[in-house]
PDB file of C-alpha atoms in Angstrom:
ATOM      1  CA  MET P 807       0.000   0.000   0.000  1.00 50.00           C
ATOM      2  CA  THR P 808       2.882   2.376   0.806  1.00 50.00           C
ATOM      3  CA  GLY P 809       4.087   2.642  -2.780  1.00 60.00           C
ATOM      4  CA  GLY P 810       0.662   3.416  -4.195  1.00 86.00           C
ATOM      5  CA  TYR P 811      -0.658   5.533  -1.352  1.00 90.00           C
ATOM      6  CA  ARG P 812      -0.649   8.868  -3.168  1.00 93.00           C
ATOM      7  CA  GLU P 813      -2.306   7.424  -6.271  1.00 93.00           C
ATOM      8  CA  THR P 814      -4.972   5.696  -4.181  1.00 93.00           C
ATOM      9  CA  TYR P 815      -5.624   8.811  -2.126  1.00 94.00           C
ATOM     10  CA  ASP P 816      -5.896  11.027  -5.205  1.00 94.00           C
ATOM     11  CA  ARG P 817      -8.278   8.580  -6.888  1.00 94.00           C
ATOM     12  CA  TRP P 818     -10.505   8.467  -3.808  1.00 95.00           C
ATOM     13  CA  ARG P 819     -10.422  12.255  -3.388  1.00 96.00           C
ATOM     14  CA  THR P 820     -11.262  12.894  -7.043  1.00 96.00           C
ATOM     15  CA  ASP P 821     -14.230  10.499  -7.134  1.00 96.00           C
ATOM     16  CA  PRO P 822     -15.059   8.943  -3.742  1.00 96.00           C
ATOM     17  CA  GLN P 823     -18.309   7.378  -4.926  1.00 96.00           C
ATOM     18  CA  GLY P 824     -16.621   5.881  -7.976  1.00 97.00           C
ATOM     19  CA  PHE P 825     -13.753   4.645  -5.808  1.00 98.00           C
ATOM     20  CA  TRP P 826     -16.068   2.671  -3.513  1.00 98.00           C
ATOM     21  CA  ALA P 827     -18.261   1.551  -6.406  1.00 98.00           C
ATOM     22  CA  GLU P 828     -15.174  -0.111  -7.871  1.00 98.00           C
ATOM     23  CA  ALA P 829     -14.335  -1.711  -4.505  1.00 98.00           C
ATOM     24  CA  ALA P 830     -17.902  -3.005  -4.225  1.00 99.00           C
ATOM     25  CA  ARG P 831     -17.442  -5.109  -7.370  1.00 98.00           C
ATOM     26  CA  GLU P 832     -15.283  -7.485  -5.312  1.00 98.00           C
ATOM     27  CA  ILE P 833     -18.317  -8.476  -3.223  1.00 99.00           C
ATOM     28  CA  ALA P 834     -21.014 -10.984  -4.207  1.00 99.00           C
ATOM     29  CA  TRP P 835     -24.420  -9.268  -4.136  1.00 99.00           C
ATOM     30  CA  THR P 836     -27.896 -10.684  -4.615  1.00 99.00           C
ATOM     31  CA  LYS P 837     -28.781  -7.166  -5.794  1.00 99.00           C
ATOM     32  CA  ALA P 838     -25.818  -5.052  -6.816  1.00 98.00           C
ATOM     33  CA  PRO P 839     -25.760  -1.443  -5.593  1.00 98.00           C
ATOM     34  CA  GLU P 840     -26.864   1.319  -7.907  1.00 98.00           C
ATOM     35  CA  ARG P 841     -26.453   3.948  -5.196  1.00 97.00           C
ATOM     36  CA  ILE P 842     -23.151   4.040  -3.344  1.00 98.00           C
ATOM     37  CA  PHE P 843     -23.594   6.495  -0.477  1.00 97.00           C
ATOM     38  CA  ASP P 844     -26.651   8.385   0.728  1.00 96.00           C
ATOM     39  CA  ALA P 845     -25.365  11.267   2.833  1.00 93.00           C
ATOM     40  CA  SER P 846     -28.897  12.319   3.803  1.00 92.00           C
ATOM     41  CA  ALA P 847     -29.834   9.022   5.484  1.00 89.00           C
ATOM     42  CA  GLY P 848     -29.394   8.414   9.187  1.00 81.00           C
ATOM     43  CA  VAL P 849     -26.885  10.232  11.348  1.00 86.00           C
ATOM     44  CA  TYR P 850     -23.760   9.343   9.380  1.00 88.00           C
ATOM     45  CA  GLY P 851     -25.228   8.483   5.966  1.00 93.00           C
ATOM     46  CA  ARG P 852     -25.832   4.970   4.613  1.00 96.00           C
ATOM     47  CA  TRP P 853     -23.664   2.879   2.308  1.00 98.00           C
ATOM     48  CA  PHE P 854     -25.176   0.935  -0.621  1.00 98.00           C
ATOM     49  CA  PRO P 855     -28.782   1.700   0.466  1.00 98.00           C
ATOM     50  CA  ASP P 856     -30.453  -0.166  -2.417  1.00 98.00           C
ATOM     51  CA  ALA P 857     -28.254  -3.296  -2.408  1.00 99.00           C
ATOM     52  CA  ARG P 858     -28.745  -6.778  -0.928  1.00 99.00           C
ATOM     53  CA  LEU P 859     -26.291  -9.519   0.081  1.00 99.00           C
ATOM     54  CA  ASN P 860     -25.262 -12.015   2.768  1.00 99.00           C
ATOM     55  CA  ALA P 861     -22.005 -11.817   4.725  1.00 99.00           C
ATOM     56  CA  CYS P 862     -21.734 -15.564   5.318  1.00 99.00           C
ATOM     57  CA  PHE P 863     -22.150 -16.276   1.609  1.00 99.00           C
ATOM     58  CA  ASN P 864     -19.237 -13.955   0.911  1.00 99.00           C
ATOM     59  CA  ALA P 865     -17.119 -15.551   3.635  1.00 98.00           C
ATOM     60  CA  LEU P 866     -17.797 -19.208   2.802  1.00 99.00           C
ATOM     61  CA  ASP P 867     -20.249 -20.224   0.055  1.00 99.00           C
ATOM     62  CA  ARG P 868     -18.675 -18.222  -2.757  1.00 98.00           C
ATOM     63  CA  HIS P 869     -15.307 -19.881  -2.125  1.00 98.00           C
ATOM     64  CA  VAL P 870     -16.790 -23.382  -2.096  1.00 98.00           C
ATOM     65  CA  GLU P 871     -18.700 -22.613  -5.301  1.00 98.00           C
ATOM     66  CA  ALA P 872     -15.456 -21.348  -6.881  1.00 97.00           C
ATOM     67  CA  GLY P 873     -13.748 -24.686  -6.224  1.00 97.00           C
ATOM     68  CA  ARG P 874     -11.831 -23.733  -3.090  1.00 96.00           C
ATOM     69  CA  GLY P 875     -13.828 -25.943  -0.719  1.00 98.00           C
ATOM     70  CA  GLY P 876     -10.772 -28.040   0.134  1.00 98.00           C
ATOM     71  CA  GLN P 877      -8.604 -25.028   0.971  1.00 97.00           C
ATOM     72  CA  VAL P 878      -7.990 -24.292   4.652  1.00 98.00           C
ATOM     73  CA  ALA P 879     -10.188 -21.441   5.869  1.00 98.00           C
ATOM     74  CA  LEU P 880      -9.323 -21.492   9.572  1.00 97.00           C
ATOM     75  CA  TYR P 881      -6.311 -22.663  11.551  1.00 96.00           C
ATOM     76  CA  TYR P 882      -6.807 -23.245  15.272  1.00 95.00           C
ATOM     77  CA  ASP P 883      -3.658 -23.666  17.367  1.00 94.00           C
ATOM     78  CA  SER P 884      -4.071 -23.539  21.147  1.00 92.00           C
ATOM     79  CA  PRO P 885      -0.824 -23.653  23.142  1.00 91.00           C
ATOM     80  CA  VAL P 886      -2.709 -23.917  26.453  1.00 92.00           C
ATOM     81  CA  THR P 887      -4.651 -27.061  25.485  1.00 93.00           C
ATOM     82  CA  GLY P 888      -2.246 -28.452  22.890  1.00 92.00           C
ATOM     83  CA  THR P 889      -5.094 -28.580  20.377  1.00 94.00           C
ATOM     84  CA  ARG P 890      -4.676 -28.006  16.659  1.00 95.00           C
ATOM     85  CA  ARG P 891      -7.345 -28.032  13.960  1.00 96.00           C
ATOM     86  CA  ALA P 892      -7.509 -26.971  10.347  1.00 97.00           C
ATOM     87  CA  LEU P 893     -10.979 -26.380   8.930  1.00 98.00           C
ATOM     88  CA  THR P 894     -11.498 -26.150   5.177  1.00 98.00           C
ATOM     89  CA  TYR P 895     -14.033 -23.813   3.622  1.00 98.00           C
ATOM     90  CA  ARG P 896     -16.357 -26.758   3.023  1.00 99.00           C
ATOM     91  CA  GLU P 897     -16.042 -28.027   6.597  1.00 99.00           C
ATOM     92  CA  LEU P 898     -16.584 -24.566   8.020  1.00 99.00           C
ATOM     93  CA  LEU P 899     -19.606 -24.078   5.773  1.00 99.00           C
ATOM     94  CA  ASP P 900     -21.091 -27.399   6.900  1.00 98.00           C
ATOM     95  CA  GLU P 901     -20.700 -26.513  10.587  1.00 98.00           C
ATOM     96  CA  THR P 902     -22.044 -23.012  10.036  1.00 99.00           C
ATOM     97  CA  ALA P 903     -25.113 -24.070   8.048  1.00 99.00           C
ATOM     98  CA  THR P 904     -25.947 -26.734  10.631  1.00 99.00           C
ATOM     99  CA  LEU P 905     -25.645 -24.368  13.597  1.00 99.00           C
ATOM    100  CA  GLY P 906     -27.686 -21.832  11.653  1.00 99.00           C
ATOM    101  CA  ALA P 907     -30.442 -24.425  11.291  1.00 99.00           C
ATOM    102  CA  ALA P 908     -30.289 -25.108  15.043  1.00 98.00           C
ATOM    103  CA  LEU P 909     -30.686 -21.382  15.736  1.00 99.00           C
ATOM    104  CA  LEU P 910     -33.681 -21.227  13.412  1.00 98.00           C
ATOM    105  CA  ASP P 911     -35.165 -24.177  15.300  1.00 97.00           C
ATOM    106  CA  LEU P 912     -34.790 -22.141  18.505  1.00 98.00           C
ATOM    107  CA  GLY P 913     -36.891 -19.374  16.976  1.00 98.00           C
ATOM    108  CA  VAL P 914     -34.070 -17.016  16.022  1.00 99.00           C
ATOM    109  CA  SER P 915     -34.874 -15.012  12.897  1.00 98.00           C
ATOM    110  CA  ALA P 916     -33.392 -12.128  10.921  1.00 98.00           C
ATOM    111  CA  GLY P 917     -32.978  -9.048  13.086  1.00 98.00           C
ATOM    112  CA  ASP P 918     -32.923 -10.940  16.384  1.00 99.00           C
ATOM    113  CA  ARG P 919     -29.858 -10.431  18.530  1.00 99.00           C
ATOM    114  CA  VAL P 920     -27.630 -13.316  19.614  1.00 99.00           C
ATOM    115  CA  LEU P 921     -24.976 -12.736  22.261  1.00 99.00           C
ATOM    116  CA  ILE P 922     -21.779 -14.790  21.939  1.00 98.00           C
ATOM    117  CA  TYR P 923     -19.870 -15.296  25.205  1.00 98.00           C
ATOM    118  CA  MET P 924     -17.165 -17.734  24.237  1.00 97.00           C
ATOM    119  CA  PRO P 925     -13.414 -18.372  24.380  1.00 96.00           C
ATOM    120  CA  MET P 926     -11.132 -18.342  21.350  1.00 95.00           C
ATOM    121  CA  ILE P 927     -12.214 -21.663  19.847  1.00 96.00           C
ATOM    122  CA  PRO P 928     -13.446 -22.519  16.322  1.00 97.00           C
ATOM    123  CA  GLU P 929     -17.040 -22.752  17.561  1.00 98.00           C
ATOM    124  CA  ALA P 930     -16.988 -19.015  18.284  1.00 98.00           C
ATOM    125  CA  ILE P 931     -16.213 -18.328  14.617  1.00 97.00           C
ATOM    126  CA  VAL P 932     -18.945 -20.760  13.569  1.00 99.00           C
ATOM    127  CA  ALA P 933     -21.359 -18.922  15.868  1.00 99.00           C
ATOM    128  CA  MET P 934     -20.659 -15.551  14.247  1.00 98.00           C
ATOM    129  CA  LEU P 935     -20.954 -16.954  10.738  1.00 99.00           C
ATOM    130  CA  ALA P 936     -24.178 -18.817  11.580  1.00 99.00           C
ATOM    131  CA  CYS P 937     -25.748 -15.595  12.853  1.00 99.00           C
ATOM    132  CA  ALA P 938     -24.669 -13.741   9.720  1.00 99.00           C
ATOM    133  CA  ARG P 939     -26.072 -16.565   7.591  1.00 99.00           C
ATOM    134  CA  ILE P 940     -29.604 -16.321   8.987  1.00 99.00           C
ATOM    135  CA  GLY P 941     -29.588 -12.545   9.438  1.00 99.00           C
ATOM    136  CA  ALA P 942     -29.346 -12.522  13.234  1.00 99.00           C
ATOM    137  CA  VAL P 943     -27.274  -9.709  14.720  1.00 99.00           C
ATOM    138  CA  HIS P 944     -24.445 -11.122  16.804  1.00 99.00           C
ATOM    139  CA  SER P 945     -22.725  -9.396  19.678  1.00 98.00           C
ATOM    140  CA  VAL P 946     -19.469 -10.924  20.886  1.00 97.00           C
ATOM    141  CA  VAL P 947     -18.617 -10.297  24.535  1.00 96.00           C
ATOM    142  CA  PHE P 948     -15.091 -10.995  25.740  1.00 90.00           C
ATOM    143  CA  GLY P 949     -15.027 -14.503  27.216  1.00 87.00           C
ATOM    144  CA  GLY P 950     -14.696 -14.521  30.987  1.00 78.00           C
ATOM    145  CA  PHE P 951     -16.026 -10.971  31.442  1.00 86.00           C
ATOM    146  CA  ALA P 952     -17.477 -10.499  34.933  1.00 93.00           C
ATOM    147  CA  ALA P 953     -21.197 -11.110  35.419  1.00 96.00           C
ATOM    148  CA  LYS P 954     -22.076  -7.445  36.015  1.00 95.00           C
ATOM    149  CA  GLU P 955     -20.446  -6.313  32.763  1.00 94.00           C
ATOM    150  CA  LEU P 956     -22.059  -9.190  30.901  1.00 96.00           C
ATOM    151  CA  ALA P 957     -25.479  -8.290  32.343  1.00 97.00           C
ATOM    152  CA  THR P 958     -25.059  -4.685  31.162  1.00 96.00           C
ATOM    153  CA  ARG P 959     -24.545  -5.878  27.601  1.00 97.00           C
ATOM    154  CA  ILE P 960     -27.453  -8.332  27.831  1.00 98.00           C
ATOM    155  CA  ASP P 961     -29.757  -5.503  28.905  1.00 98.00           C
ATOM    156  CA  ASP P 962     -28.630  -3.267  26.054  1.00 97.00           C
ATOM    157  CA  ALA P 963     -28.585  -5.814  23.215  1.00 98.00           C
ATOM    158  CA  GLU P 964     -31.644  -7.769  24.437  1.00 98.00           C
ATOM    159  CA  PRO P 965     -30.562 -11.057  22.832  1.00 99.00           C
ATOM    160  CA  LYS P 966     -33.041 -13.847  22.220  1.00 98.00           C
ATOM    161  CA  VAL P 967     -30.296 -16.467  22.615  1.00 99.00           C
ATOM    162  CA  VAL P 968     -26.880 -16.550  24.287  1.00 99.00           C
ATOM    163  CA  LEU P 969     -24.217 -18.864  22.852  1.00 99.00           C
ATOM    164  CA  THR P 970     -21.536 -19.832  25.346  1.00 98.00           C
ATOM    165  CA  ALA P 971     -19.024 -22.498  26.360  1.00 98.00           C
ATOM    166  CA  SER P 972     -18.552 -24.274  29.646  1.00 98.00           C
ATOM    167  CA  CYS P 973     -15.151 -22.704  30.206  1.00 97.00           C
ATOM    168  CA  GLY P 974     -12.135 -20.879  28.925  1.00 96.00           C
ATOM    169  CA  VAL P 975      -8.608 -22.204  29.363  1.00 95.00           C
ATOM    170  CA  GLU P 976      -5.865 -19.803  30.384  1.00 92.00           C
ATOM    171  CA  PRO P 977      -2.261 -20.509  31.413  1.00 92.00           C
ATOM    172  CA  GLY P 978      -2.450 -22.170  34.804  1.00 90.00           C
ATOM    173  CA  ARG P 979      -6.202 -21.957  35.312  1.00 94.00           C
ATOM    174  CA  ILE P 980      -9.660 -22.879  34.042  1.00 96.00           C
ATOM    175  CA  VAL P 981     -12.243 -20.074  33.904  1.00 96.00           C
ATOM    176  CA  GLU P 982     -15.747 -21.494  34.170  1.00 97.00           C
ATOM    177  CA  TYR P 983     -18.125 -19.357  32.115  1.00 97.00           C
ATOM    178  CA  LYS P 984     -21.456 -20.858  33.096  1.00 97.00           C
ATOM    179  CA  PRO P 985     -21.549 -19.573  36.718  1.00 97.00           C
ATOM    180  CA  LEU P 986     -20.737 -16.094  35.379  1.00 97.00           C
ATOM    181  CA  LEU P 987     -23.512 -16.379  32.804  1.00 98.00           C
ATOM    182  CA  ASP P 988     -26.012 -17.651  35.386  1.00 98.00           C
ATOM    183  CA  LEU P 989     -25.281 -14.671  37.636  1.00 98.00           C
ATOM    184  CA  ALA P 990     -25.522 -12.281  34.677  1.00 98.00           C
ATOM    185  CA  PHE P 991     -28.973 -13.701  33.882  1.00 98.00           C
ATOM    186  CA  THR P 992     -29.983 -12.990  37.482  1.00 98.00           C
ATOM    187  CA  LEU P 993     -28.643  -9.422  37.386  1.00 98.00           C
ATOM    188  CA  ALA P 994     -30.015  -8.507  33.952  1.00 98.00           C
ATOM    189  CA  LYS P 995     -33.502  -7.075  33.536  1.00 98.00           C
ATOM    190  CA  HIS P 996     -33.760  -8.673  30.089  1.00 98.00           C
ATOM    191  CA  LYS P 997     -34.069 -12.447  30.251  1.00 97.00           C
ATOM    192  CA  PRO P 998     -32.892 -14.285  27.094  1.00 98.00           C
ATOM    193  CA  ALA P 999     -35.137 -17.217  26.227  1.00 96.00           C
ATOM    194  CA  THR P1000     -32.309 -19.697  25.715  1.00 98.00           C
ATOM    195  CA  SER P1001     -28.631 -20.247  26.338  1.00 98.00           C
ATOM    196  CA  VAL P1002     -26.756 -22.803  24.246  1.00 99.00           C
ATOM    197  CA  VAL P1003     -23.722 -24.297  25.986  1.00 99.00           C
ATOM    198  CA  TYR P1004     -20.745 -25.887  24.248  1.00 99.00           C
ATOM    199  CA  GLN P1005     -19.344 -28.383  26.747  1.00 98.00           C
ATOM    200  CA  ARG P1006     -15.542 -28.448  26.763  1.00 97.00           C
ATOM    201  CA  PRO P1007     -13.619 -31.387  28.275  1.00 96.00           C
ATOM    202  CA  GLN P1008     -11.743 -29.191  30.749  1.00 96.00           C
ATOM    203  CA  ALA P1009     -14.929 -28.348  32.713  1.00 97.00           C
ATOM    204  CA  ARG P1010     -18.559 -29.414  32.434  1.00 97.00           C
ATOM    205  CA  ALA P1011     -21.274 -26.821  32.968  1.00 97.00           C
ATOM    206  CA  ASP P1012     -24.322 -27.436  35.139  1.00 96.00           C
ATOM    207  CA  MET P1013     -27.412 -27.017  32.982  1.00 98.00           C
ATOM    208  CA  LYS P1014     -30.597 -25.263  34.072  1.00 95.00           C
ATOM    209  CA  GLU P1015     -33.635 -26.625  32.276  1.00 93.00           C
ATOM    210  CA  PRO P1016     -35.511 -25.590  30.245  1.00 95.00           C
ATOM    211  CA  ARG P1017     -33.409 -22.502  29.508  1.00 97.00           C
ATOM    212  CA  ASP P1018     -30.056 -24.181  28.873  1.00 98.00           C
ATOM    213  CA  ARG P1019     -29.558 -26.323  25.790  1.00 98.00           C
ATOM    214  CA  ASP P1020     -26.604 -28.493  24.848  1.00 98.00           C
ATOM    215  CA  TRP P1021     -24.773 -27.174  21.760  1.00 99.00           C
ATOM    216  CA  THR P1022     -23.633 -30.571  20.498  1.00 98.00           C
ATOM    217  CA  ALA P1023     -27.070 -32.147  20.932  1.00 98.00           C
ATOM    218  CA  LEU P1024     -28.780 -29.324  19.019  1.00 98.00           C
ATOM    219  CA  VAL P1025     -26.268 -29.510  16.178  1.00 98.00           C
ATOM    220  CA  GLU P1026     -26.483 -33.310  15.974  1.00 98.00           C
ATOM    221  CA  ALA P1027     -30.290 -33.146  15.858  1.00 97.00           C
ATOM    222  CA  ALA P1028     -30.170 -30.666  12.976  1.00 97.00           C
ATOM    223  CA  LYS P1029     -27.540 -32.759  11.202  1.00 96.00           C
ATOM    224  CA  THR P1030     -29.542 -35.979  11.600  1.00 96.00           C
ATOM    225  CA  ALA P1031     -32.596 -34.245  10.167  1.00 96.00           C
ATOM    226  CA  GLY P1032     -30.539 -32.964   7.231  1.00 96.00           C
ATOM    227  CA  ARG P1033     -31.240 -29.368   8.231  1.00 97.00           C
ATOM    228  CA  ARG P1034     -29.015 -26.643   6.772  1.00 98.00           C
ATOM    229  CA  ALA P1035     -29.803 -22.959   7.035  1.00 99.00           C
ATOM    230  CA  PRO P1036     -29.913 -21.113   3.715  1.00 99.00           C
ATOM    231  CA  CYS P1037     -28.360 -17.672   3.352  1.00 99.00           C
ATOM    232  CA  ALA P1038     -30.884 -14.970   4.188  1.00 99.00           C
ATOM    233  CA  ASP P1039     -31.238 -12.237   1.568  1.00 99.00           C
ATOM    234  CA  LEU P1040     -30.501  -9.065   3.533  1.00 99.00           C
ATOM    235  CA  ALA P1041     -30.324  -5.342   2.904  1.00 99.00           C
ATOM    236  CA  ALA P1042     -26.819  -3.919   2.798  1.00 99.00           C
ATOM    237  CA  THR P1043     -27.926  -1.463   5.487  1.00 98.00           C
ATOM    238  CA  ASP P1044     -29.090  -4.223   7.857  1.00 98.00           C
ATOM    239  CA  PRO P1045     -26.893  -4.610  10.959  1.00 98.00           C
ATOM    240  CA  LEU P1046     -24.258  -7.344  10.934  1.00 98.00           C
ATOM    241  CA  TYR P1047     -23.057  -7.108  14.520  1.00 98.00           C
ATOM    242  CA  ILE P1048     -22.916  -5.012  17.687  1.00 98.00           C
ATOM    243  CA  LEU P1049     -19.612  -4.638  19.493  1.00 96.00           C
ATOM    244  CA  TYR P1050     -19.381  -2.799  22.797  1.00 94.00           C
ATOM    245  CA  THR P1051     -16.758  -0.331  23.914  1.00 89.00           C
ATOM    246  CA  SER P1052     -14.904  -1.198  27.116  1.00 81.00           C
ATOM    247  CA  GLY P1053     -16.988   1.048  29.350  1.00 77.00           C
ATOM    248  CA  THR P1054     -13.925   2.413  31.142  1.00 78.00           C
ATOM    249  CA  THR P1055     -15.215   5.984  30.697  1.00 79.00           C
ATOM    250  CA  GLY P1056     -18.846   5.203  31.492  1.00 79.00           C
ATOM    251  CA  THR P1057     -21.608   2.969  30.185  1.00 85.00           C
ATOM    252  CA  PRO P1058     -20.427   0.664  27.356  1.00 89.00           C
ATOM    253  CA  LYS P1059     -21.602   1.903  23.981  1.00 92.00           C
ATOM    254  CA  GLY P1060     -22.783  -0.539  21.342  1.00 95.00           C
ATOM    255  CA  VAL P1061     -21.149   0.113  17.973  1.00 95.00           C
ATOM    256  CA  VAL P1062     -23.300  -1.218  15.115  1.00 96.00           C
ATOM    257  CA  ARG P1063     -21.697  -2.290  11.840  1.00 96.00           C
ATOM    258  CA  ASP P1064     -23.935  -2.759   8.819  1.00 97.00           C
ATOM    259  CA  ILE P1065     -23.373  -5.523   6.301  1.00 99.00           C
ATOM    260  CA  GLY P1066     -22.613  -3.831   2.998  1.00 99.00           C
ATOM    261  CA  GLY P1067     -20.287  -1.059   4.064  1.00 98.00           C
ATOM    262  CA  TYR P1068     -18.399  -3.359   6.409  1.00 97.00           C
ATOM    263  CA  LEU P1069     -17.817  -6.086   3.818  1.00 98.00           C
ATOM    264  CA  VAL P1070     -16.697  -3.711   1.072  1.00 99.00           C
ATOM    265  CA  ALA P1071     -14.282  -1.827   3.337  1.00 97.00           C
ATOM    266  CA  LEU P1072     -12.918  -5.030   4.890  1.00 96.00           C
ATOM    267  CA  LYS P1073     -12.345  -6.731   1.532  1.00 97.00           C
ATOM    268  CA  TRP P1074     -10.591  -3.630   0.225  1.00 97.00           C
ATOM    269  CA  SER P1075      -8.478  -3.315   3.395  1.00 96.00           C
ATOM    270  CA  MET P1076      -7.283  -6.923   3.329  1.00 94.00           C
ATOM    271  CA  SER P1077      -5.807  -6.366  -0.109  1.00 92.00           C
ATOM    272  CA  ALA P1078      -4.806  -2.705  -0.127  1.00 93.00           C
ATOM    273  CA  ILE P1079      -3.603  -2.324   3.459  1.00 92.00           C
ATOM    274  CA  TYR P1080      -2.605  -5.807   4.646  1.00 92.00           C
ATOM    275  CA  ASP P1081      -1.537  -7.139   1.227  1.00 93.00           C
ATOM    276  CA  VAL P1082      -3.104 -10.543   1.914  1.00 94.00           C
ATOM    277  CA  LYS P1083      -3.398 -12.732  -1.172  1.00 92.00           C
ATOM    278  CA  PRO P1084      -5.490 -15.882  -1.809  1.00 90.00           C
ATOM    279  CA  GLY P1085      -3.965 -18.903  -0.095  1.00 90.00           C
ATOM    280  CA  GLU P1086      -1.995 -16.880   2.451  1.00 94.00           C
ATOM    281  CA  ALA P1087      -2.662 -17.017   6.198  1.00 94.00           C
ATOM    282  CA  PHE P1088      -3.666 -13.957   8.218  1.00 92.00           C
ATOM    283  CA  TRP P1089      -3.081 -13.978  11.973  1.00 90.00           C
ATOM    284  CA  THR P1090      -4.255 -11.622  14.681  1.00 81.00           C
ATOM    285  CA  GLY P1091      -3.437 -11.980  18.360  1.00 80.00           C
ATOM    286  CA  SER P1092      -6.481 -10.036  19.500  1.00 85.00           C
ATOM    287  CA  ASP P1093      -9.491 -11.591  21.189  1.00 86.00           C
ATOM    288  CA  ILE P1094     -12.664 -11.762  19.108  1.00 86.00           C
ATOM    289  CA  GLY P1095     -14.311  -9.564  21.723  1.00 83.00           C
ATOM    290  CA  TRP P1096     -12.443  -6.635  20.151  1.00 80.00           C
ATOM    291  CA  VAL P1097     -12.993  -5.455  16.595  1.00 82.00           C
ATOM    292  CA  VAL P1098      -9.465  -6.260  15.355  1.00 77.00           C
ATOM    293  CA  GLY P1099      -9.988  -9.882  16.457  1.00 73.00           C
TER     294      GLY P1099
END
């Protein structure tokens, strides 16, 4: 990017709408945008207000359809558990579509919020993609956050479902998530209908019926029934996710990212700023509870 910075900047400055219209061609749309930016809409304007697409399709399906299903999409390497996995695009799509079907079976639909309170494991990525696939708005909360902070985010986002794991594994200790989640449910005014718990071998969570559901059992039931969630056809201006600020200067603020603008800018950034090419690996050391994760 450094060598072409001035040219890129001048091109954007000369024709900003044309610049982002060109970037938008890299995204798969169900209805391509005819309008790029509406400055009069909302507080900050709206990107691609007449377009439609699905974020999960762009992340997974398009690559499988293009013949890259056998290529690795996600590497998981945990030094604290000694666990390594490599998921291909096809495998990740299968897990995502199945979990999406399980969420639909729980009554989650487009526009509903789903809170994700999980450690850095592949299932957390599957959870985000499954929400994007069915049009649910996910909100990732840093795994192991204290119950009071978690309750604050539950009250603000008002999720229908919470996806969690039994524990997180840190150097020298196991952090059990379920007791923290149970206390957060008690503290929160909003009461999510369901929590789905992924049981990890390092610690088993105590389940509270009928609210708590077993992740593996739900996924296996959907798989046995041959259920796979299709990609919802969504407006580019629909929300993709909510991510909260730390709250160190007051009440945490929920930052909402819409689908179209986020995907176009992210795709452009991966190439123009990070210089990532097809087949290369991209690593970030940040937790998925923060935007750079």
